mmCIF file of C-alpha atoms in Angstrom:
data_model
loop_
_atom_site.group_PDB
_atom_site.id
_atom_site.type_symbol
_atom_site.label_atom_id
_atom_site.label_comp_id
_atom_site.label_asym_id
_atom_site.label_seq_id
_atom_site.Cartn_x
_atom_site.Cartn_y
_atom_site.Cartn_z
ATOM 1 C CA MET A 28 -66.420 -159.593 -75.341
ATOM 2 C CA ALA A 29 -68.519 -156.881 -73.696
ATOM 3 C CA GLY A 30 -72.230 -157.626 -73.695
ATOM 4 C CA LYS A 31 -71.865 -161.396 -73.395
ATOM 5 C CA PRO A 32 -73.533 -163.030 -70.409
ATOM 6 C CA VAL A 33 -71.275 -163.555 -67.411
ATOM 7 C CA ARG A 34 -70.914 -167.195 -66.415
ATOM 8 C CA PRO A 35 -72.127 -168.306 -63.006
ATOM 9 C CA THR A 36 -69.475 -168.121 -60.294
ATOM 10 C CA ASN A 37 -69.398 -168.267 -56.533
ATOM 11 C CA ALA A 38 -67.931 -166.053 -53.852
ATOM 12 C CA ILE A 39 -65.042 -168.371 -52.941
ATOM 13 C CA ASP A 40 -63.907 -168.848 -56.552
ATOM 14 C CA GLN A 41 -64.072 -165.101 -57.205
ATOM 15 C CA THR A 42 -62.029 -164.374 -54.064
ATOM 16 C CA ARG A 43 -59.354 -166.856 -55.138
ATOM 17 C CA ARG A 44 -59.200 -165.280 -58.585
ATOM 18 C CA MET A 45 -58.928 -161.738 -57.249
ATOM 19 C CA LEU A 46 -56.087 -162.675 -54.883
ATOM 20 C CA SER A 47 -54.196 -164.160 -57.836
ATOM 21 C CA LEU A 48 -55.085 -161.117 -59.933
ATOM 22 C CA VAL A 49 -53.335 -158.776 -57.484
ATOM 23 C CA THR A 50 -50.066 -160.713 -57.813
ATOM 24 C CA TYR A 51 -50.447 -160.960 -61.592
ATOM 25 C CA LEU A 52 -51.011 -157.207 -62.050
ATOM 26 C CA ARG A 53 -48.130 -156.274 -59.751
ATOM 27 C CA GLU A 54 -45.739 -158.130 -62.029
ATOM 28 C CA ARG A 55 -47.272 -156.785 -65.275
ATOM 29 C CA PRO A 56 -47.766 -152.987 -65.217
ATOM 30 C CA GLY A 57 -50.070 -151.795 -68.001
ATOM 31 C CA ALA A 58 -51.289 -155.304 -68.822
ATOM 32 C CA ARG A 59 -53.873 -155.464 -71.595
ATOM 33 C CA ILE A 60 -57.415 -156.376 -70.535
ATOM 34 C CA GLU A 61 -57.802 -159.017 -73.229
ATOM 35 C CA ASP A 62 -54.516 -160.684 -72.242
ATOM 36 C CA VAL A 63 -55.392 -160.779 -68.525
ATOM 37 C CA ALA A 64 -58.882 -162.154 -69.204
ATOM 38 C CA ARG A 65 -57.398 -164.864 -71.416
ATOM 39 C CA ALA A 66 -54.788 -165.758 -68.788
ATOM 40 C CA PHE A 67 -57.473 -166.252 -66.122
ATOM 41 C CA GLY A 68 -59.934 -167.994 -68.441
ATOM 42 C CA ILE A 69 -62.691 -165.426 -67.881
ATOM 43 C CA THR A 70 -64.562 -162.900 -70.006
ATOM 44 C CA GLU A 71 -63.523 -159.268 -70.193
ATOM 45 C CA ASP A 72 -66.787 -158.352 -68.457
ATOM 46 C CA GLU A 73 -65.886 -160.620 -65.533
ATOM 47 C CA LEU A 74 -62.430 -159.063 -65.346
ATOM 48 C CA VAL A 75 -63.828 -155.514 -65.353
ATOM 49 C CA SER A 76 -66.232 -156.557 -62.588
ATOM 50 C CA ASP A 77 -63.244 -157.726 -60.503
ATOM 51 C CA LEU A 78 -61.416 -154.462 -61.221
ATOM 52 C CA ASP A 79 -64.413 -152.545 -59.868
ATOM 53 C CA VAL A 80 -64.037 -154.363 -56.532
ATOM 54 C CA LEU A 81 -60.239 -154.260 -56.112
ATOM 55 C CA PRO A 82 -60.036 -150.489 -55.354
ATOM 56 C CA MET A 83 -62.140 -151.196 -52.245
ATOM 57 C CA CYS A 84 -59.500 -153.651 -50.957
ATOM 58 C CA GLY A 85 -56.280 -152.930 -49.101
ATOM 59 C CA THR A 86 -54.457 -153.163 -45.814
ATOM 60 C CA SER A 87 -56.951 -150.807 -44.114
ATOM 61 C CA PHE A 88 -59.895 -148.593 -45.000
ATOM 62 C CA ARG A 89 -57.745 -145.455 -45.165
ATOM 63 C CA GLY A 90 -57.496 -144.080 -48.675
ATOM 64 C CA GLY A 91 -53.717 -144.462 -48.990
ATOM 65 C CA ASP A 92 -53.903 -148.125 -47.973
ATOM 66 C CA LEU A 93 -56.417 -149.124 -50.673
ATOM 67 C CA LEU A 94 -55.414 -150.573 -54.042
ATOM 68 C CA ASP A 95 -55.237 -147.752 -56.594
ATOM 69 C CA ILE A 96 -56.071 -149.844 -59.651
ATOM 70 C CA ASP A 97 -57.919 -148.547 -62.708
ATOM 71 C CA THR A 98 -58.247 -149.132 -66.434
ATOM 72 C CA ASP A 99 -58.530 -146.950 -69.504
ATOM 73 C CA GLY A 100 -60.630 -149.615 -71.211
ATOM 74 C CA GLU A 101 -57.640 -151.221 -72.873
ATOM 75 C CA ARG A 102 -54.914 -151.524 -70.240
ATOM 76 C CA ILE A 103 -54.836 -151.948 -66.445
ATOM 77 C CA TRP A 104 -52.759 -149.661 -64.260
ATOM 78 C CA TRP A 105 -51.820 -150.143 -60.596
ATOM 79 C CA HIS A 106 -50.533 -146.805 -59.299
ATOM 80 C CA ASN A 107 -49.500 -147.661 -55.732
ATOM 81 C CA PRO A 108 -48.187 -151.262 -55.623
ATOM 82 C CA ASP A 109 -45.234 -150.309 -53.373
ATOM 83 C CA ASP A 110 -47.385 -148.383 -50.881
ATOM 84 C CA VAL A 111 -49.555 -151.403 -50.023
ATOM 85 C CA ALA A 112 -46.844 -154.067 -50.255
ATOM 86 C CA GLU A 113 -45.317 -153.512 -46.813
ATOM 87 C CA PRO A 114 -45.643 -156.502 -44.422
ATOM 88 C CA LEU A 115 -48.888 -156.315 -42.454
ATOM 89 C CA ARG A 116 -48.523 -156.001 -38.676
ATOM 90 C CA LEU A 117 -51.670 -156.730 -36.717
ATOM 91 C CA ALA A 118 -52.582 -154.906 -33.560
ATOM 92 C CA ALA A 119 -53.963 -157.011 -30.691
ATOM 93 C CA ASP A 120 -57.580 -156.073 -31.409
ATOM 94 C CA GLU A 121 -57.125 -156.724 -35.139
ATOM 95 C CA ALA A 122 -55.609 -160.153 -34.495
ATOM 96 C CA THR A 123 -58.449 -161.040 -32.133
ATOM 97 C CA ALA A 124 -61.116 -159.972 -34.625
ATOM 98 C CA LEU A 125 -59.434 -161.862 -37.471
ATOM 99 C CA LEU A 126 -59.038 -165.090 -35.492
ATOM 100 C CA VAL A 127 -62.606 -165.049 -34.142
ATOM 101 C CA ALA A 128 -63.996 -164.430 -37.633
ATOM 102 C CA ALA A 129 -61.831 -167.137 -39.210
ATOM 103 C CA ARG A 130 -62.882 -169.756 -36.663
ATOM 104 C CA ALA A 131 -66.536 -168.805 -37.126
ATOM 105 C CA VAL A 132 -66.351 -169.111 -40.917
ATOM 106 C CA ALA A 133 -64.678 -172.517 -40.553
ATOM 107 C CA THR A 134 -67.819 -173.807 -38.787
ATOM 108 C CA LEU A 135 -70.198 -172.834 -41.590
ATOM 109 C CA PRO A 136 -72.210 -175.796 -42.901
ATOM 110 C CA GLY A 137 -71.767 -176.455 -46.595
ATOM 111 C CA LEU A 138 -68.176 -175.154 -46.708
ATOM 112 C CA ARG A 139 -66.025 -177.374 -48.882
ATOM 113 C CA GLU A 140 -63.683 -179.488 -46.749
ATOM 114 C CA SER A 141 -60.599 -178.407 -48.694
ATOM 115 C CA ASP A 142 -61.481 -174.763 -48.064
ATOM 116 C CA ARG A 143 -62.159 -175.474 -44.386
ATOM 117 C CA GLN A 144 -58.766 -177.111 -43.934
ATOM 118 C CA ALA A 145 -57.001 -174.285 -45.782
ATOM 119 C CA LEU A 146 -58.732 -171.751 -43.550
ATOM 120 C CA LEU A 147 -57.771 -173.639 -40.394
ATOM 121 C CA ARG A 148 -54.122 -173.799 -41.505
ATOM 122 C CA ALA A 149 -54.101 -170.055 -42.175
ATOM 123 C CA THR A 150 -55.745 -169.431 -38.800
ATOM 124 C CA ALA A 151 -53.039 -171.442 -37.034
ATOM 125 C CA LYS A 152 -50.323 -169.364 -38.729
ATOM 126 C CA VAL A 153 -51.991 -166.086 -37.710
ATOM 127 C CA GLU A 154 -52.398 -167.387 -34.161
ATOM 128 C CA ALA A 155 -48.706 -168.307 -33.962
ATOM 129 C CA ALA A 156 -47.634 -164.931 -35.357
ATOM 130 C CA ALA A 157 -49.941 -163.013 -33.010
ATOM 131 C CA GLY A 158 -48.458 -164.632 -29.896
ATOM 132 C CA GLU A 159 -49.982 -163.361 -26.658
ATOM 133 C CA ALA A 160 -52.396 -161.141 -28.617
ATOM 134 C CA ALA A 161 -54.195 -164.302 -29.789
ATOM 135 C CA GLY A 162 -55.098 -165.334 -26.252
ATOM 136 C CA ALA A 163 -58.296 -163.292 -26.068
ATOM 137 C CA SER A 164 -59.642 -164.819 -29.276
ATOM 138 C CA SER A 165 -59.823 -168.283 -27.720
ATOM 139 C CA ARG A 166 -62.345 -166.979 -25.183
ATOM 140 C CA LEU A 167 -64.669 -165.551 -27.830
ATOM 141 C CA SER A 168 -66.956 -167.266 -30.306
ATOM 142 C CA VAL A 169 -69.439 -166.273 -32.984
ATOM 143 C CA THR A 170 -72.476 -168.239 -34.126
ATOM 144 C CA PHE A 171 -73.919 -167.379 -37.531
ATOM 145 C CA GLU A 172 -77.667 -167.039 -37.952
ATOM 146 C CA SER A 173 -79.503 -169.236 -40.426
ATOM 147 C CA GLU A 174 -78.762 -167.049 -43.455
ATOM 148 C CA GLY A 175 -75.064 -167.820 -43.126
ATOM 149 C CA GLY A 176 -75.740 -171.549 -43.400
ATOM 150 C CA VAL A 177 -78.090 -171.013 -46.328
ATOM 151 C CA PHE A 178 -75.420 -168.923 -48.071
ATOM 152 C CA ALA A 179 -72.831 -171.662 -47.589
ATOM 153 C CA ASP A 180 -75.178 -174.346 -48.948
ATOM 154 C CA VAL A 181 -76.107 -172.251 -51.980
ATOM 155 C CA ASP A 182 -72.474 -171.365 -52.640
ATOM 156 C CA ARG A 183 -71.510 -175.039 -52.439
ATOM 157 C CA ALA A 184 -74.387 -176.093 -54.716
ATOM 158 C CA ILE A 185 -73.304 -173.540 -57.340
ATOM 159 C CA SER A 186 -69.690 -174.712 -57.128
ATOM 160 C CA GLU A 187 -70.612 -178.395 -57.366
ATOM 161 C CA ARG A 188 -73.470 -177.824 -59.859
ATOM 162 C CA ARG A 189 -76.095 -179.548 -57.750
ATOM 163 C CA ARG A 190 -79.810 -178.943 -57.350
ATOM 164 C CA LEU A 191 -81.315 -177.515 -54.156
ATOM 165 C CA TRP A 192 -84.529 -178.290 -52.299
ATOM 166 C CA ILE A 193 -85.889 -175.367 -50.263
ATOM 167 C CA ARG A 194 -88.853 -174.415 -48.109
ATOM 168 C CA TYR A 195 -89.455 -170.747 -48.878
ATOM 169 C CA TYR A 196 -91.672 -168.050 -47.385
ATOM 170 C CA SER A 197 -93.357 -165.669 -49.861
ATOM 171 C CA PRO A 198 -94.695 -162.596 -47.988
ATOM 172 C CA ALA A 199 -96.834 -161.462 -50.925
ATOM 173 C CA ARG A 200 -98.828 -164.703 -50.680
ATOM 174 C CA ASP A 201 -98.179 -165.280 -46.962
ATOM 175 C CA GLU A 202 -97.331 -168.916 -47.577
ATOM 176 C CA VAL A 203 -94.444 -171.357 -47.335
ATOM 177 C CA THR A 204 -93.832 -173.525 -50.381
ATOM 178 C CA GLU A 205 -91.486 -176.398 -51.171
ATOM 179 C CA ARG A 206 -89.595 -176.363 -54.437
ATOM 180 C CA GLU A 207 -86.493 -177.594 -56.223
ATOM 181 C CA ILE A 208 -84.232 -175.015 -57.830
ATOM 182 C CA ASP A 209 -81.145 -175.049 -60.032
ATOM 183 C CA PRO A 210 -78.992 -172.228 -58.563
ATOM 184 C CA ILE A 211 -77.291 -169.893 -61.026
ATOM 185 C CA ARG A 212 -75.599 -167.199 -58.927
ATOM 186 C CA LEU A 213 -75.634 -165.325 -55.644
ATOM 187 C CA VAL A 214 -76.357 -161.602 -55.847
ATOM 188 C CA SER A 215 -76.425 -158.858 -53.241
ATOM 189 C CA VAL A 216 -78.887 -156.015 -53.820
ATOM 190 C CA GLY A 217 -79.678 -154.678 -50.371
ATOM 191 C CA HIS A 218 -80.251 -158.298 -49.275
ATOM 192 C CA THR A 219 -78.571 -161.471 -50.503
ATOM 193 C CA TYR A 220 -80.474 -163.454 -53.135
ATOM 194 C CA VAL A 221 -79.922 -166.610 -55.141
ATOM 195 C CA GLU A 222 -80.949 -166.367 -58.768
ATOM 196 C CA ALA A 223 -82.115 -169.795 -59.906
ATOM 197 C CA TRP A 224 -84.241 -171.793 -62.310
ATOM 198 C CA CYS A 225 -87.301 -172.849 -60.341
ATOM 199 C CA ARG A 226 -88.575 -176.318 -61.296
ATOM 200 C CA ARG A 227 -91.960 -175.570 -59.710
ATOM 201 C CA SER A 228 -92.732 -172.521 -61.846
ATOM 202 C CA GLU A 229 -90.436 -173.500 -64.759
ATOM 203 C CA ALA A 230 -89.046 -169.972 -64.844
ATOM 204 C CA ARG A 231 -86.170 -167.893 -63.547
ATOM 205 C CA ARG A 232 -86.746 -166.709 -59.987
ATOM 206 C CA THR A 233 -84.775 -164.886 -57.288
ATOM 207 C CA PHE A 234 -85.064 -166.024 -53.670
ATOM 208 C CA ARG A 235 -84.050 -163.982 -50.630
ATOM 209 C CA LEU A 236 -81.790 -166.077 -48.426
ATOM 210 C CA ASP A 237 -83.262 -164.896 -45.127
ATOM 211 C CA ARG A 238 -86.667 -166.200 -46.270
ATOM 212 C CA VAL A 239 -85.390 -169.747 -46.837
ATOM 213 C CA ALA A 240 -86.844 -171.758 -43.933
ATOM 214 C CA GLU A 241 -85.052 -175.008 -44.815
ATOM 215 C CA ILE A 242 -82.535 -176.092 -47.441
ATOM 216 C CA ARG A 243 -80.966 -179.331 -48.686
ATOM 217 C CA ILE A 244 -78.349 -180.000 -51.347
ATOM 218 C CA LEU A 245 -79.615 -182.779 -53.616
ATOM 219 C CA ASP A 246 -77.607 -185.415 -55.445
ATOM 220 C CA GLU A 247 -79.319 -184.490 -58.701
ATOM 221 C CA PRO A 248 -77.158 -182.257 -60.921
ATOM 222 C CA SER A 249 -78.180 -178.668 -61.479
ATOM 223 C CA ALA A 250 -79.092 -178.045 -65.111
ATOM 224 C CA PRO A 251 -80.594 -174.571 -65.602
ATOM 225 C CA PRO A 252 -81.366 -173.630 -69.205
ATOM 226 C CA GLU A 253 -79.039 -171.264 -71.044
ATOM 227 C CA ILE A 254 -80.303 -167.797 -70.107
ATOM 228 C CA GLU A 255 -78.725 -164.357 -70.345
ATOM 229 C CA LEU A 256 -77.986 -162.952 -66.907
ATOM 230 C CA ARG A 257 -79.618 -159.648 -66.089
ATOM 231 C CA ASP A 258 -77.754 -156.532 -64.968
ATOM 232 C CA LEU A 259 -78.807 -156.213 -61.320
ATOM 233 C CA SER A 260 -76.471 -153.342 -60.407
ATOM 234 C CA GLU A 261 -79.436 -150.972 -60.048
ATOM 235 C CA GLY A 262 -81.687 -153.420 -58.221
ATOM 236 C CA LEU A 263 -83.832 -156.446 -59.004
ATOM 237 C CA VAL A 264 -86.454 -154.344 -60.743
ATOM 238 C CA GLN A 265 -85.888 -150.989 -62.406
ATOM 239 C CA PRO A 266 -89.177 -149.243 -63.270
ATOM 240 C CA ALA A 267 -88.764 -146.668 -66.023
ATOM 241 C CA ALA A 268 -89.032 -142.960 -65.272
ATOM 242 C CA GLU A 269 -91.913 -142.654 -67.739
ATOM 243 C CA ASP A 270 -93.989 -145.346 -65.996
ATOM 244 C CA PRO A 271 -97.177 -144.063 -64.305
ATOM 245 C CA GLN A 272 -96.797 -143.109 -60.654
ATOM 246 C CA VAL A 273 -98.922 -144.726 -57.960
ATOM 247 C CA VAL A 274 -99.208 -143.482 -54.372
ATOM 248 C CA VAL A 275 -100.358 -145.911 -51.688
ATOM 249 C CA GLU A 276 -100.694 -145.840 -47.935
ATOM 250 C CA VAL A 277 -100.205 -148.951 -45.831
ATOM 251 C CA GLY A 278 -100.717 -149.576 -42.143
ATOM 252 C CA PRO A 279 -98.188 -151.245 -39.845
ATOM 253 C CA GLY A 280 -99.223 -154.648 -41.177
ATOM 254 C CA GLY A 281 -98.354 -153.616 -44.728
ATOM 255 C CA ARG A 282 -94.925 -152.072 -44.177
ATOM 256 C CA TRP A 283 -93.296 -155.083 -45.829
ATOM 257 C CA VAL A 284 -94.505 -153.744 -49.200
ATOM 258 C CA ALA A 285 -91.805 -151.027 -49.108
ATOM 259 C CA GLU A 286 -89.194 -153.676 -48.383
ATOM 260 C CA TYR A 287 -90.379 -156.049 -51.080
ATOM 261 C CA TYR A 288 -91.162 -153.716 -54.000
ATOM 262 C CA PRO A 289 -89.041 -150.986 -55.622
ATOM 263 C CA HIS A 290 -90.318 -147.484 -54.903
ATOM 264 C CA ASP A 291 -89.360 -143.844 -55.280
ATOM 265 C CA SER A 292 -90.071 -142.892 -51.669
ATOM 266 C CA ALA A 293 -91.582 -144.190 -48.422
ATOM 267 C CA GLU A 294 -92.746 -141.583 -45.872
ATOM 268 C CA GLU A 295 -93.561 -142.471 -42.278
ATOM 269 C CA LEU A 296 -97.190 -141.985 -41.169
ATOM 270 C CA THR A 297 -98.327 -141.172 -37.637
ATOM 271 C CA ASP A 298 -100.106 -144.525 -37.218
ATOM 272 C CA GLY A 299 -96.902 -146.476 -37.893
ATOM 273 C CA GLY A 300 -97.675 -147.031 -41.554
ATOM 274 C CA LEU A 301 -96.052 -145.726 -44.719
ATOM 275 C CA ARG A 302 -96.999 -143.534 -47.657
ATOM 276 C CA ILE A 303 -95.265 -145.201 -50.611
ATOM 277 C CA THR A 304 -94.706 -143.737 -54.068
ATOM 278 C CA LEU A 305 -93.864 -146.251 -56.784
ATOM 279 C CA ARG A 306 -94.012 -146.657 -60.545
ATOM 280 C CA THR A 307 -95.380 -149.455 -62.705
ATOM 281 C CA PRO A 308 -95.926 -149.789 -66.463
ATOM 282 C CA ASP A 309 -99.396 -151.274 -65.864
ATOM 283 C CA PRO A 310 -101.238 -149.742 -62.875
ATOM 284 C CA ALA A 311 -104.370 -151.756 -63.716
ATOM 285 C CA SER A 312 -102.448 -154.920 -62.853
ATOM 286 C CA LEU A 313 -102.160 -153.788 -59.220
ATOM 287 C CA ARG A 314 -105.200 -155.628 -57.916
ATOM 288 C CA ARG A 315 -104.316 -159.104 -56.674
ATOM 289 C CA LEU A 316 -102.269 -157.863 -53.746
ATOM 290 C CA ALA A 317 -105.083 -155.437 -52.982
ATOM 291 C CA LEU A 318 -107.189 -158.423 -51.974
ATOM 292 C CA ARG A 319 -104.261 -159.764 -49.956
ATOM 293 C CA LEU A 320 -103.777 -156.551 -47.931
ATOM 294 C CA GLY A 321 -107.413 -155.511 -47.541
ATOM 295 C CA ARG A 322 -107.632 -153.021 -44.648
ATOM 296 C CA ASP A 323 -103.855 -152.847 -44.295
ATOM 297 C CA GLY A 324 -103.471 -150.697 -47.399
ATOM 298 C CA ARG A 325 -105.215 -148.243 -49.701
ATOM 299 C CA ILE A 326 -104.412 -146.611 -53.020
ATOM 300 C CA VAL A 327 -104.328 -142.806 -52.811
ATOM 301 C CA SER A 328 -103.699 -141.976 -56.462
ATOM 302 C CA PRO A 329 -104.467 -142.097 -59.275
ATOM 303 C CA PRO A 330 -108.130 -141.913 -58.202
ATOM 304 C CA GLU A 331 -109.377 -144.154 -61.010
ATOM 305 C CA LEU A 332 -107.065 -146.928 -59.836
ATOM 306 C CA ALA A 333 -108.263 -146.457 -56.238
ATOM 307 C CA ASP A 334 -111.887 -146.824 -57.378
ATOM 308 C CA SER A 335 -111.003 -149.890 -59.443
ATOM 309 C CA ALA A 336 -109.247 -151.552 -56.496
ATOM 310 C CA ARG A 337 -112.199 -150.891 -54.170
ATOM 311 C CA GLN A 338 -114.578 -152.364 -56.727
ATOM 312 C CA ALA A 339 -112.412 -155.461 -57.082
ATOM 313 C CA ALA A 340 -112.458 -155.866 -53.286
ATOM 314 C CA ARG A 341 -116.263 -155.504 -53.145
ATOM 315 C CA GLU A 342 -116.692 -158.116 -55.866
ATOM 316 C CA ALA A 343 -114.332 -160.488 -54.081
ATOM 317 C CA LEU A 344 -116.281 -160.106 -50.825
ATOM 318 C CA ALA A 345 -119.565 -160.639 -52.608
ATOM 319 C CA ALA A 346 -118.257 -163.789 -54.265
ATOM 320 C CA TYR A 347 -116.912 -165.056 -50.955
ATOM 321 C CA ASP A 348 -119.855 -164.576 -48.604
ATOM 322 C CA GLY A 349 -122.563 -162.697 -50.485
ATOM 323 C CA ILE A 350 -121.907 -159.380 -48.750
ATOM 324 C CA GLY A 351 -121.924 -156.851 -51.544
ATOM 325 C CA ALA A 352 -122.560 -153.676 -49.615
ATOM 326 C CA ARG A 353 -119.584 -153.875 -47.255
ATOM 327 C CA GLU A 354 -116.964 -151.212 -47.992
ATOM 328 C CA PRO A 355 -113.305 -152.146 -47.288
ATOM 329 C CA ARG A 356 -110.921 -149.466 -46.148
ATOM 330 C CA GLY A 357 -108.893 -149.695 -49.326
ATOM 331 C CA ALA A 358 -106.533 -151.838 -51.283
ATOM 332 C CA LEU A 359 -103.038 -151.977 -52.626
ATOM 333 C CA ALA A 360 -101.477 -154.253 -55.193
ATOM 334 C CA ALA A 361 -97.920 -154.789 -56.261
ATOM 335 C CA HIS A 362 -96.136 -155.409 -59.562
ATOM 336 C CA ASP A 363 -97.838 -158.729 -60.333
ATOM 337 C CA GLY A 364 -98.181 -157.745 -63.971
ATOM 338 C CA GLN A 365 -94.461 -157.138 -64.267
ATOM 339 C CA ASP A 366 -93.419 -160.645 -63.173
ATOM 340 C CA ASP A 367 -90.098 -159.413 -61.833
ATOM 341 C CA GLY A 368 -89.105 -162.996 -61.011
ATOM 342 C CA ARG A 369 -88.909 -162.559 -57.246
ATOM 343 C CA GLU A 370 -90.562 -164.983 -54.865
#
């Protein structure tokens, strides 16, 4: 089943499945991948993805306490089930941290009520077991910033297959837009994104959660078209090594370019700006953002692209106010020609 698109899932459903998977594998040493995938009603690719995460789980972050689970491509082997099966005893600081975190998660907007109640029941059991060590946790509280609420709403919308309305800030255009999206999945590539079908652009788009200014779950069902999910393990955009190299310099006002666009390197400049080296299959397409940045960025190389960007800026100024002789400092553009699907 390798190569088939992975079906949309959400973080809570995946966590439930992986907890059940640990118990299942403990009772079935050497289980065949195809049998386990069939038992859980998932694809083999989804199962292998779970197996990649399980070795990072355990009773602590020490190597001997992590799950030693691997696969030879046909069968799954768990090498240390007895080592990590001892009853967990929480220290006072661990119990406090766990209880504070659990209570904070229970307050997240958008969390399904059944999950909230299950979490509160588990929290009560931990609190009873911790005894006096739980006392400090009642005097502490955590409030999540807006991204946590956005995450919960997106996760709920994916689970319930409902459409979302969002107000979203696009730094490349320096504007906030309203749009309806059909969420497909949550992905984490440096930042957390929701991959969705955007009804405004009628195309697949990825939206960074910390740039969502406002969000609402709509009653309308989510109905994205059948599309093959991309492999995002290496990032949202992966320029090829043979693509032409472009070197740009941006001032402090253009530093967001390094955050927003994939690049090979970003060197600090003395004025607080950056010297950014990136690759693109079509350097000539790097013009529209040049007009956006103006004096906050300039192309260093290749020289022909720098000249072309300056000429485009002169023509834009002339069209705007008739000033054709004014020379802007320089210009930078991003991967507009690539249409990487990010907003």
